[in-house]
């Protein structure tokens, strides 16, 4: 029984770490602009696909991965400069719709530039599972988990300790006031898209050995990551990780102890219950908005 | 400046030219082949190689003089697997393009959406969809290439019995094919003396299936059949290896691609599945009638696209063969005659199987055309 429970837990942690890593990407752009970037899943896909294709072309992984991440960053910057910045005066909802359009465009481009097959990447430290009390977990899952924790720490440091991070938060709170304080708010948005593309692509590189990747891999990852971010509290980095892990574990336990056919339904019911009880999510900011 | 007079004269000349051209075209009008393939979206792994094969072999046949001296003109519509689009394109092929023959519907869903239009208009139609519902009950104008999912399950069950299995576990994705495959697996278990002891499913893009595997393991089954395809089939296989399971493990013919083996790596070793002969043509004994055709097809495909043909590529090839054979025997493209010729196809050796159609059987291949293969050292090994 313990063995079974542990296996479900490990499965949940594996999936949850992946959701958490994607959820983290939503945090940055949301914090800067209250825009939910629905092309976040596509950043993850670009990171994975570009690494795969560079690796297939003979590049070693330590060179392929950074280059793939750079490509995603370039795409993120281009997206902000070409699509978001010109519509800066539009409402948040319009900007969100633009990101949905961008996600469709990026999927289409990935189909043309690469292909429509699924691809995989060799795990970073072997495929030999680590066994604990009869249950097993893949070393790559620990990489993903480690990546999420590092990202949380980095984000915490960025927003809490650096001037640039504080400028981002100031811009999010009041663009006009931030501009009057001498913050170049235009650059803040570009920076946030670049960083969140970086985070997404890094995640894509880490998770591809487990999940595989294809031009449309971003759709489901984006959706699950978004759910995780909402569950944990949109805008909170710790919340994204807590939400991701919780979502993964609930799915795994639901599939294991109840029914694998309804595991997604079980997870979404949980999200609804949490949102009814705590509308801002588990770790969402509780401070009252000043009107 | 072009005066009105000159303009009229030029128009008249143009019209005369067009008429003359039309006259020449009638003399040896091409055979119009319509195709609706899911080259985009989820089922693109079906439609993409199918479209490649149609393009390759239509060019090839035309270079060799076409069918009975007439060139083939391919009208290809690409979908993302949406049934509604397939129905629209079927309508357009019939009403606008006036095609003589239709190949397509990469999936069962698309095929079934096209069937009403095609039955109404009466155009010979060969589907590339997998499920048995396409030709059961028999529809006058509808034929299909792939073996049914039921035949695949039968082949697996026969092999399981040989390994003395009594309790079988099922694991499946959530797509239409996956469901049809598990339905067949549940229905056929009893007639093969098996009981279904575990019945688990996973979502379309799930990243970890170890909970399902743990439940299957705890149910104490003797063998497991997986119904599904695509990236999930790799994750399922990797999870099987991750848990160190030793239960005999079977995939369906949807996993019969080198992409699945490469993706799964060492985890795929020892997994068995029913495969079309085209996949293992080179390994077949020389006396096997399908060897020569399979090898020739594989070589031509690889020379052009630099990848091994998948099972699905073979479906499109066979659909073309069926068409060419029927048109030759019908002595032209008269739709009713071509349909009758299709129905009397006999002993046609294709990549998928040897086709013999009858008024009661519009599929033409059965469980016998499957080979049971096992993954050994990263490649297929034919068992029997």
XYZ file of C-alpha atoms in Angstrom:
675
model
C 0.000 0.000 0.000
C 2.790 2.383 0.950
C 4.562 1.430 -2.254
C 1.471 2.207 -4.322
C 0.883 5.495 -2.529
C 4.503 6.504 -3.004
C 4.325 5.702 -6.704
C 1.244 7.886 -7.117
C 3.007 10.646 -5.194
C 6.107 10.412 -7.390
C 3.948 10.485 -10.494
C 2.176 13.559 -9.145
C 5.469 15.264 -8.379
C 6.771 14.497 -11.891
C 3.726 15.978 -13.583
C 3.420 18.723 -10.968
C 6.994 19.922 -11.402
C 6.318 20.274 -15.123
C 3.122 22.259 -14.519
C 4.965 24.415 -11.974
C 7.730 25.274 -14.396
C 5.203 26.355 -17.027
C 3.130 28.222 -14.430
C 6.181 30.249 -13.381
C 6.399 31.689 -16.873
C 2.951 33.235 -16.517
C 4.015 35.023 -13.336
C 6.452 37.517 -14.830
C 4.281 38.984 -17.541
C 1.257 38.982 -15.274
C 3.193 40.880 -12.631
C 4.302 43.494 -15.120
C 1.045 44.067 -16.948
C -1.787 41.883 -15.623
C -1.744 40.303 -19.054
C -1.971 36.524 -19.126
C 0.310 35.481 -21.930
C -1.382 32.535 -23.618
C 1.651 32.063 -25.840
C 3.606 30.930 -22.756
C 3.126 27.263 -23.719
C 4.616 28.084 -27.123
C 7.803 29.416 -25.467
C 8.070 26.022 -23.774
C 7.538 24.275 -27.104
C 10.143 26.454 -28.868
C 12.716 25.665 -26.172
C 12.096 21.934 -26.553
C 11.795 21.763 -30.334
C 14.807 23.985 -31.055
C 16.975 21.949 -28.695
C 15.835 18.707 -30.308
C 16.575 19.922 -33.805
C 19.966 21.362 -32.877
C 20.834 18.138 -31.035
C 19.757 16.108 -34.077
C 22.025 18.285 -36.220
C 24.943 17.118 -34.088
C 25.193 19.886 -31.524
C 26.057 18.851 -27.960
C 23.262 19.517 -25.481
C 25.230 22.187 -23.571
C 25.419 24.258 -26.758
C 22.023 23.383 -28.211
C 20.014 24.247 -25.090
C 21.328 27.816 -24.579
C 20.913 28.556 -28.278
C 17.332 27.281 -28.183
C 16.637 29.435 -25.141
C 18.125 32.440 -26.957
C 15.839 31.779 -29.909
C 12.820 31.725 -27.600
C 13.951 34.992 -26.006
C 14.229 36.558 -29.463
C 10.709 35.356 -30.247
C 9.468 36.752 -26.927
C 11.019 40.155 -27.604
C 9.667 40.179 -31.153
C 6.209 39.291 -29.884
C 6.245 42.177 -27.427
C 7.715 44.709 -29.874
C 5.589 43.779 -32.878
C 2.261 42.823 -31.346
C 1.922 43.971 -27.732
C 3.726 47.338 -27.779
C 1.740 48.831 -30.681
C -1.474 47.970 -28.795
C -0.249 49.328 -25.475
C -3.260 51.593 -25.028
C -5.686 48.725 -25.540
C -7.407 47.026 -22.624
C -5.860 44.051 -20.859
C -8.442 41.769 -22.438
C -7.424 42.876 -25.938
C -3.791 42.201 -25.092
C -4.695 38.716 -23.846
C -6.540 38.044 -27.092
C -3.419 39.174 -28.981
C -1.357 36.589 -27.103
C -3.859 33.889 -28.099
C -3.420 34.931 -31.716
C 0.348 34.877 -31.278
C 0.197 31.343 -29.882
C -1.679 30.127 -32.959
C 0.810 31.894 -35.236
C 3.796 30.390 -33.397
C 2.317 26.884 -33.624
C 1.815 27.353 -37.344
C 5.370 28.609 -37.797
C 6.801 25.717 -35.772
C 4.934 23.333 -38.061
C 6.500 24.941 -41.115
C 10.016 25.521 -39.796
C 10.330 22.145 -38.067
C 7.812 19.381 -38.640
C 4.660 17.768 -37.333
C 6.214 14.749 -35.656
C 6.844 14.243 -31.976
C 10.456 14.317 -30.805
C 12.372 13.316 -27.751
C 15.632 14.260 -26.084
C 18.032 12.017 -24.151
C 17.620 12.455 -20.379
C 20.459 14.506 -18.832
C 21.534 11.885 -16.316
C 20.454 8.535 -17.642
C 17.197 6.624 -17.667
C 17.914 4.409 -14.658
C 15.002 5.100 -12.285
C 15.728 5.924 -8.657
C 13.933 3.407 -6.406
C 12.599 4.419 -3.008
C 10.703 1.812 -0.955
C 9.527 -0.001 -4.063
C 8.367 3.087 -5.948
C 10.451 4.720 -8.661
C 11.087 8.171 -10.070
C 13.165 9.207 -13.075
C 16.283 11.328 -12.506
C 14.949 13.786 -15.089
C 11.989 14.533 -12.789
C 14.484 15.730 -10.188
C 16.035 18.009 -12.809
C 12.618 19.516 -13.473
C 11.911 19.897 -9.769
C 15.314 21.482 -9.223
C 14.713 23.800 -12.172
C 11.415 24.985 -10.677
C 12.985 25.651 -7.284
C 15.878 27.563 -8.850
C 13.428 29.619 -10.900
C 11.423 30.488 -7.780
C 14.557 31.598 -5.962
C 15.723 33.632 -8.969
C 12.331 35.298 -9.341
C 12.161 36.030 -5.618
C 15.574 37.647 -5.787
C 14.693 39.569 -8.944
C 11.460 41.072 -7.628
C 12.611 41.523 -4.029
C 16.233 42.578 -4.304
C 16.915 44.256 -7.644
C 16.042 47.743 -8.802
C 14.894 46.353 -12.132
C 12.506 43.942 -10.421
C 11.081 46.730 -8.327
C 10.650 48.781 -11.479
C 8.581 45.929 -12.916
C 6.345 45.845 -9.854
C 6.027 49.636 -9.893
C 5.014 49.540 -13.546
C 2.411 46.910 -12.810
C 0.898 48.977 -10.024
C 0.737 52.284 -11.820
C 2.284 52.852 -15.182
C 1.940 56.642 -15.091
C 3.449 56.981 -11.635
C 6.272 54.657 -12.618
C 7.001 56.768 -15.686
C 7.018 59.922 -13.555
C 9.579 58.212 -11.330
C 11.819 57.852 -14.364
C 11.147 54.208 -15.198
C 11.188 53.407 -18.918
C 7.967 51.400 -18.846
C 8.320 50.402 -22.502
C 11.511 48.578 -21.726
C 10.016 46.936 -18.663
C 7.442 45.103 -20.777
C 10.043 43.987 -23.317
C 12.224 42.751 -20.498
C 9.369 40.780 -18.978
C 8.561 39.050 -22.256
C 12.232 38.211 -22.728
C 12.563 36.794 -19.210
C 9.365 34.836 -19.392
C 10.351 33.366 -22.757
C 13.669 32.432 -21.163
C 11.908 30.720 -18.274
C 9.484 28.920 -20.583
C 12.191 27.728 -22.967
C 14.365 26.532 -20.092
C 11.388 24.549 -18.879
C 10.905 23.153 -22.373
C 14.484 21.885 -22.431
C 14.144 20.256 -19.009
C 10.793 18.527 -19.574
C 11.249 17.279 -23.153
C 13.045 14.056 -22.076
C 9.920 13.156 -20.042
C 6.993 14.565 -21.987
C 8.413 14.580 -25.533
C 7.643 17.596 -27.650
C 5.907 18.517 -30.886
C 4.765 21.737 -32.519
C 1.474 21.586 -30.597
C 2.908 20.510 -27.237
C 2.441 24.040 -25.908
C -1.354 23.888 -25.946
C -1.871 21.387 -23.157
C 1.191 22.533 -21.197
C -0.029 26.111 -21.373
C -3.483 25.110 -20.180
C -2.198 23.015 -17.282
C 0.396 25.641 -16.355
C -2.301 28.300 -16.428
C -4.530 26.179 -14.164
C -1.610 25.695 -11.794
C -0.874 29.434 -11.738
C -4.538 30.253 -11.012
C -4.714 27.582 -8.320
C -1.587 28.877 -6.617
C -2.508 32.524 -7.015
C -1.701 34.396 -10.239
C 1.417 36.493 -9.843
C 2.978 34.582 -6.979
C 6.069 32.554 -7.859
C 5.737 30.347 -4.791
C 2.060 29.971 -5.593
C 2.882 28.755 -9.105
C 5.040 25.959 -7.709
C 2.570 25.035 -4.966
C -0.297 25.110 -7.475
C 1.619 23.012 -9.998
C 2.650 20.346 -7.509
C -0.831 20.222 -5.957
C -2.464 19.877 -9.376
C -0.070 17.094 -10.342
C -0.499 15.180 -7.095
C -4.292 15.469 -7.137
C -4.365 14.213 -10.723
C -2.150 11.255 -9.881
C -4.068 10.348 -6.718
C -7.350 10.743 -8.588
C -6.142 8.476 -11.382
C -4.735 5.962 -8.924
C -7.362 5.761 -6.199
C -10.519 6.831 -8.018
C -10.634 6.547 -11.794
C -8.072 7.274 -14.472
C -10.889 8.226 -16.864
C -11.960 11.132 -14.628
C -8.594 12.317 -13.388
C -8.707 15.655 -15.233
C -12.260 16.226 -14.019
C -11.157 15.566 -10.438
C -8.360 18.111 -10.790
C -10.635 20.757 -12.262
C -13.266 20.235 -9.559
C -10.522 20.895 -7.014
C -9.583 24.114 -8.801
C -13.218 25.255 -8.779
C -13.572 24.500 -5.074
C -10.380 26.380 -4.242
C -11.356 29.374 -6.356
C -14.787 29.567 -4.735
C -13.226 29.409 -1.269
C -10.169 31.584 -1.983
C -10.834 33.572 -5.174
C -7.261 34.862 -5.374
C -5.741 31.394 -5.291
C -3.813 29.698 -2.513
C -0.898 32.125 -2.318
C -2.463 35.080 -4.135
C -1.817 38.603 -2.952
C -4.341 39.426 -0.240
C -3.701 43.166 -0.100
C -6.742 45.293 -0.899
C -6.539 47.297 -4.100
C -6.596 51.007 -3.401
C -9.252 52.702 -5.457
C -2.833 51.997 -75.463
C -4.830 49.065 -76.569
C -7.792 50.174 -78.697
C -11.194 48.604 -78.249
C -10.865 46.911 -81.629
C -7.553 45.356 -80.765
C -8.890 44.325 -77.410
C -11.824 42.495 -78.989
C -9.561 40.813 -81.477
C -7.229 39.705 -78.734
C -10.147 38.356 -76.723
C -11.420 36.381 -79.686
C -7.969 34.927 -80.242
C -7.717 33.984 -76.598
C -11.119 32.338 -76.652
C -10.236 30.377 -79.753
C -7.036 29.271 -78.092
C -8.881 28.161 -75.002
C -11.349 26.178 -77.096
C -8.584 24.463 -79.017
C -6.856 23.626 -75.749
C -10.064 22.227 -74.284
C -10.514 20.075 -77.381
C -7.049 18.627 -77.009
C -7.655 17.994 -73.331
C -10.805 15.974 -73.977
C -8.869 13.619 -76.230
C -6.868 12.370 -73.263
C -8.511 13.840 -70.207
C -6.573 13.045 -67.074
C -7.996 10.797 -64.404
C -9.006 13.143 -61.624
C -8.097 11.748 -58.233
C -9.490 13.595 -55.232
C -7.921 13.214 -51.786
C -8.787 14.519 -48.330
C -5.956 13.927 -45.880
C -5.316 15.101 -42.312
C -1.847 16.522 -42.857
C -2.181 19.027 -40.023
C -2.898 18.944 -36.318
C -3.023 15.849 -34.161
C -3.540 13.219 -36.869
C -0.802 14.702 -39.103
C 1.325 11.633 -38.432
C -1.281 9.801 -40.534
C -1.999 12.356 -43.240
C 1.522 13.633 -43.732
C 3.094 10.370 -44.974
C -0.120 9.568 -46.864
C 0.062 12.845 -48.786
C 3.764 12.265 -49.460
C 3.006 8.852 -50.946
C 0.183 10.131 -53.142
C 2.400 12.906 -54.536
C 5.331 10.548 -55.068
C 3.370 7.790 -56.771
C 1.097 9.988 -58.863
C 4.271 11.552 -60.318
C 5.807 8.121 -60.711
C 2.763 6.655 -62.463
C 2.497 9.701 -64.730
C 6.168 9.408 -65.676
C 5.480 5.804 -66.626
C 2.580 6.838 -68.865
C -0.263 7.015 -66.365
C -3.050 4.473 -65.996
C -4.074 2.941 -69.339
C -2.433 5.844 -71.161
C -4.195 8.544 -69.130
C -2.353 10.834 -66.757
C -3.515 11.235 -63.170
C -4.345 14.653 -61.784
C -4.267 14.834 -57.990
C -6.604 17.254 -56.206
C -5.532 17.233 -52.565
C -7.367 18.931 -49.707
C -5.610 19.061 -46.359
C -7.416 19.051 -43.026
C -6.472 18.932 -39.373
C -8.672 15.924 -38.792
C -11.895 17.890 -38.305
C -14.842 15.861 -39.580
C -16.815 18.925 -40.685
C -13.965 20.074 -42.967
C -13.677 16.620 -44.485
C -17.378 16.672 -45.362
C -17.033 20.106 -46.993
C -14.037 19.005 -49.027
C -15.827 15.826 -50.128
C -18.669 18.000 -51.373
C -16.234 20.248 -53.214
C -14.387 17.318 -54.805
C -17.674 15.993 -56.146
C -19.474 19.180 -57.189
C -16.620 21.451 -58.212
C -13.633 19.307 -59.109
C -15.653 16.501 -60.718
C -13.219 13.854 -59.552
C -13.349 10.274 -60.777
C -12.116 8.661 -57.600
C -11.659 9.695 -53.968
C -9.002 8.561 -51.514
C -8.973 9.720 -47.975
C -10.256 10.430 -44.710
C -7.020 9.730 -42.819
C -9.126 9.067 -39.732
C -12.322 7.165 -39.111
C -14.117 10.345 -38.027
C -13.327 12.165 -41.280
C -14.269 9.144 -43.346
C -17.652 8.778 -41.716
C -18.348 12.476 -42.308
C -17.525 12.074 -46.013
C -19.566 8.914 -46.526
C -23.075 10.496 -46.864
C -21.880 12.894 -49.615
C -20.086 10.157 -51.473
C -22.927 7.661 -51.227
C -25.353 10.281 -52.542
C -23.167 11.273 -55.494
C -21.838 7.801 -56.242
C -18.055 8.131 -56.497
C -15.691 5.192 -55.908
C -14.102 5.864 -52.515
C -11.223 4.196 -50.675
C -10.802 5.227 -47.038
C -7.581 5.142 -45.034
C -9.413 5.107 -41.695
C -8.891 2.262 -39.253
C -12.153 1.369 -37.515
C -14.446 -1.444 -38.636
C -17.537 0.801 -38.691
C -16.428 2.205 -42.086
C -17.258 -0.993 -43.967
C -19.721 -2.551 -41.521
C -22.423 -2.493 -42.662
C -21.216 -2.504 -46.281
C -21.832 0.768 -48.106
C -22.110 0.657 -51.863
C -19.319 3.099 -52.789
C -17.109 2.827 -49.690
C -13.993 0.637 -49.471
C -11.063 0.758 -47.100
C -7.408 -0.219 -46.910
C -6.282 -0.675 -43.280
C -6.994 -3.811 -41.364
C -9.635 -3.102 -38.774
C -8.692 -2.466 -35.181
C -10.615 -5.626 -34.415
C -8.203 -7.679 -36.513
C -5.288 -6.121 -34.625
C -6.813 -7.022 -31.261
C -7.493 -10.565 -32.492
C -3.885 -10.976 -33.544
C -2.714 -9.803 -30.108
C -5.134 -12.077 -28.257
C -4.016 -15.106 -30.274
C -0.425 -14.363 -29.270
C -1.383 -13.812 -25.626
C -3.080 -17.212 -25.529
C 0.065 -18.813 -26.882
C 1.884 -17.343 -23.898
C -0.775 -18.854 -21.605
C -2.298 -15.557 -20.498
C -5.652 -15.623 -18.692
C -6.080 -12.133 -17.264
C -5.500 -9.182 -19.565
C -5.037 -5.514 -18.656
C -6.094 -2.718 -20.999
C -4.554 0.746 -21.133
C -5.799 3.326 -23.614
C -5.724 6.990 -24.558
C -8.881 9.015 -24.952
C -9.118 9.414 -28.746
C -11.651 7.813 -31.101
C -9.284 5.096 -32.259
C -8.261 4.305 -28.677
C -11.885 3.898 -27.657
C -12.795 1.750 -30.644
C -9.749 -0.433 -29.965
C -10.625 -0.940 -26.280
C -14.283 -1.606 -27.163
C -13.118 -4.361 -29.477
C -10.692 -5.626 -26.847
C -13.478 -5.884 -24.258
C -15.859 -7.550 -26.700
C -13.337 -10.066 -28.038
C -11.789 -11.086 -24.699
C -14.407 -13.716 -23.906
C -14.248 -15.494 -27.257
C -10.501 -15.831 -26.747
C -10.876 -17.153 -23.208
C -9.472 -14.030 -21.559
C -10.868 -11.842 -18.798
C -10.246 -8.104 -18.633
C -8.861 -7.567 -15.129
C -7.766 -3.938 -15.465
C -9.126 -1.218 -17.718
C -7.308 2.131 -17.476
C -7.205 5.284 -19.597
C -5.026 8.380 -19.835
C -5.529 11.897 -21.235
C -4.377 13.034 -24.662
C -1.212 14.811 -23.512
C -0.573 13.288 -20.115
C 3.024 13.356 -19.015
C 3.072 10.428 -16.601
C 1.090 7.172 -16.646
C 2.710 5.396 -13.680
C -0.526 5.509 -11.585
C -2.350 3.577 -14.309
C 0.522 1.095 -14.530
C 0.580 0.666 -10.760
C -3.116 -0.216 -10.792
C -2.625 -2.652 -13.657
C 0.277 -4.271 -11.832
C -1.761 -4.593 -8.628
C -4.570 -6.274 -10.592
C -2.194 -9.165 -11.273
C -2.683 -9.386 -15.030
C -0.770 -11.818 -17.304
C -0.488 -9.485 -20.294
C -1.264 -5.867 -21.198
C -2.619 -4.373 -24.426
C -2.130 -0.664 -25.100
C -4.643 1.068 -27.383
C -3.326 4.425 -28.521
C -0.678 6.159 -30.611
C 1.534 9.203 -30.922
C 3.643 10.743 -28.159
C 1.571 9.065 -25.411
C 2.568 5.633 -26.679
C 6.197 6.555 -25.965
C 5.465 7.883 -22.479
C 3.451 4.743 -21.658
C 6.336 2.540 -22.749
C 8.894 4.542 -20.782
C 6.738 4.376 -17.655
C 6.484 0.586 -18.095
C 10.272 0.389 -18.031
C 10.534 2.922 -15.202
C 8.456 0.644 -12.947
C 10.573 -2.352 -13.979
C 7.499 -4.315 -15.090
C 7.934 -7.717 -16.697
C 4.329 -8.341 -17.800
C 4.154 -9.241 -21.532
C 3.325 -5.916 -23.166
C 1.555 -5.402 -26.488
C 0.947 -2.273 -28.513
C -1.561 -1.964 -31.325
C -0.522 -1.357 -34.927
C -0.718 2.419 -34.338
C 2.733 2.230 -32.736
C 4.191 0.530 -35.777
C 6.623 3.301 -36.691
C 10.354 3.710 -36.258
C 9.543 6.997 -34.522
C 7.939 5.059 -31.672
C 10.953 2.757 -31.311
C 13.401 5.640 -31.403
C 11.377 7.650 -28.906
C 11.028 4.763 -26.474
C 14.638 3.599 -26.753
C 15.573 0.718 -24.472
C 12.083 0.744 -22.934
C 10.611 -0.694 -26.139
C 12.714 -3.888 -26.007
C 10.536 -6.990 -25.924
C 7.283 -5.153 -26.684
C 5.187 -6.964 -29.297
C 2.674 -5.647 -31.773
C 0.753 -6.668 -34.871
C 2.320 -4.942 -37.875
C 1.632 -4.573 -41.563
C 4.137 -6.417 -43.755
C 5.412 -3.143 -45.254
C 7.128 -2.367 -41.962
C 9.258 -5.489 -42.054
C 9.333 -6.183 -45.795
C 13.076 -6.759 -45.881
C 12.876 -9.437 -43.170
C 10.129 -11.446 -44.833
C 11.165 -14.763 -46.359
C 11.667 -14.612 -50.140
C 8.680 -16.858 -50.753
C 6.397 -14.292 -49.083
C 4.401 -12.745 -51.937
C 4.425 -9.322 -50.265
C 8.187 -9.056 -49.972
C 9.035 -7.683 -53.412
C 6.285 -5.044 -53.440
C 7.079 -3.977 -49.875
C 10.805 -3.610 -50.506
C 10.276 -1.671 -53.734
C 7.848 0.691 -52.033
C 10.152 1.197 -49.046
C 13.129 1.981 -51.295
C 11.216 4.481 -53.421
C 9.815 6.272 -50.366
C 13.164 6.438 -48.639
C 14.930 7.680 -51.760
C 12.522 10.609 -52.032
C 11.873 11.586 -48.397
C 14.894 10.144 -46.580
C 12.817 8.359 -43.929
C 11.424 4.846 -43.571
C 7.778 4.621 -44.626
C 5.343 4.091 -41.762
C 2.378 1.764 -41.872
C 0.232 4.738 -42.840
C 2.345 5.494 -45.903
C 1.544 1.940 -46.984
C -2.199 2.621 -46.733
C -2.025 5.450 -49.272
C 0.112 3.340 -51.596
C -2.436 0.529 -51.478
C -5.329 2.915 -52.100
C -3.559 4.063 -55.289
C -2.923 0.465 -56.329
C -6.585 -0.393 -55.780
C -7.602 2.593 -57.908
C -5.179 1.829 -60.751
C -6.199 -1.829 -60.771
C -9.929 -1.043 -60.787
C -9.672 1.602 -63.542
C -7.638 -0.741 -65.716
C -10.140 -3.560 -65.336
C -13.112 -1.213 -65.790
C -11.535 0.073 -68.999
C -12.053 3.720 -68.067
C -13.346 5.990 -65.366
C -17.054 5.243 -65.616
C -17.902 5.486 -61.918
C -20.282 2.532 -61.719
C -17.883 0.296 -63.643
C -14.914 1.314 -61.467
C -16.955 0.588 -58.347
C -17.884 -2.861 -59.655
C -14.237 -3.490 -60.509
C -13.187 -2.431 -56.987
C -15.650 -4.883 -55.515
C -14.175 -7.706 -57.577
C -10.544 -6.926 -56.688
C -8.851 -10.280 -56.337
C -5.435 -11.196 -54.973
C -4.029 -7.668 -55.368
C -0.691 -7.621 -53.555
C -0.264 -4.364 -51.658
C 1.942 -3.089 -48.867
C -0.729 -3.688 -46.225
C -1.982 -7.072 -47.323
C -3.344 -9.080 -50.208
C -6.688 -7.582 -51.173
C -9.673 -9.667 -52.180
C -12.917 -7.683 -52.068
C -16.409 -9.130 -52.284
C -19.910 -7.678 -52.160
C -19.942 -8.518 -48.444
C -16.369 -7.445 -47.653
C -15.200 -3.970 -48.648
C -12.042 -4.212 -46.558
C -10.384 -7.055 -48.385
C -7.685 -7.842 -45.821
C -8.026 -9.743 -42.566
C -6.110 -10.802 -39.490
C -3.879 -13.050 -41.623
C -2.159 -10.072 -43.247
C -0.751 -8.952 -39.887
C 2.691 -10.108 -38.804
C 3.469 -10.379 -35.088
C 6.667 -8.458 -34.448
C 8.814 -7.886 -31.392
C 11.263 -5.068 -30.729
C 14.766 -6.421 -30.536
C 17.914 -4.267 -30.360
C 15.976 -1.210 -31.449
C 14.452 -2.811 -34.553
C 11.468 -4.931 -35.533
C 11.914 -8.676 -35.530
C 9.255 -10.764 -37.248
C 8.028 -13.596 -35.031
C 5.478 -15.087 -37.431
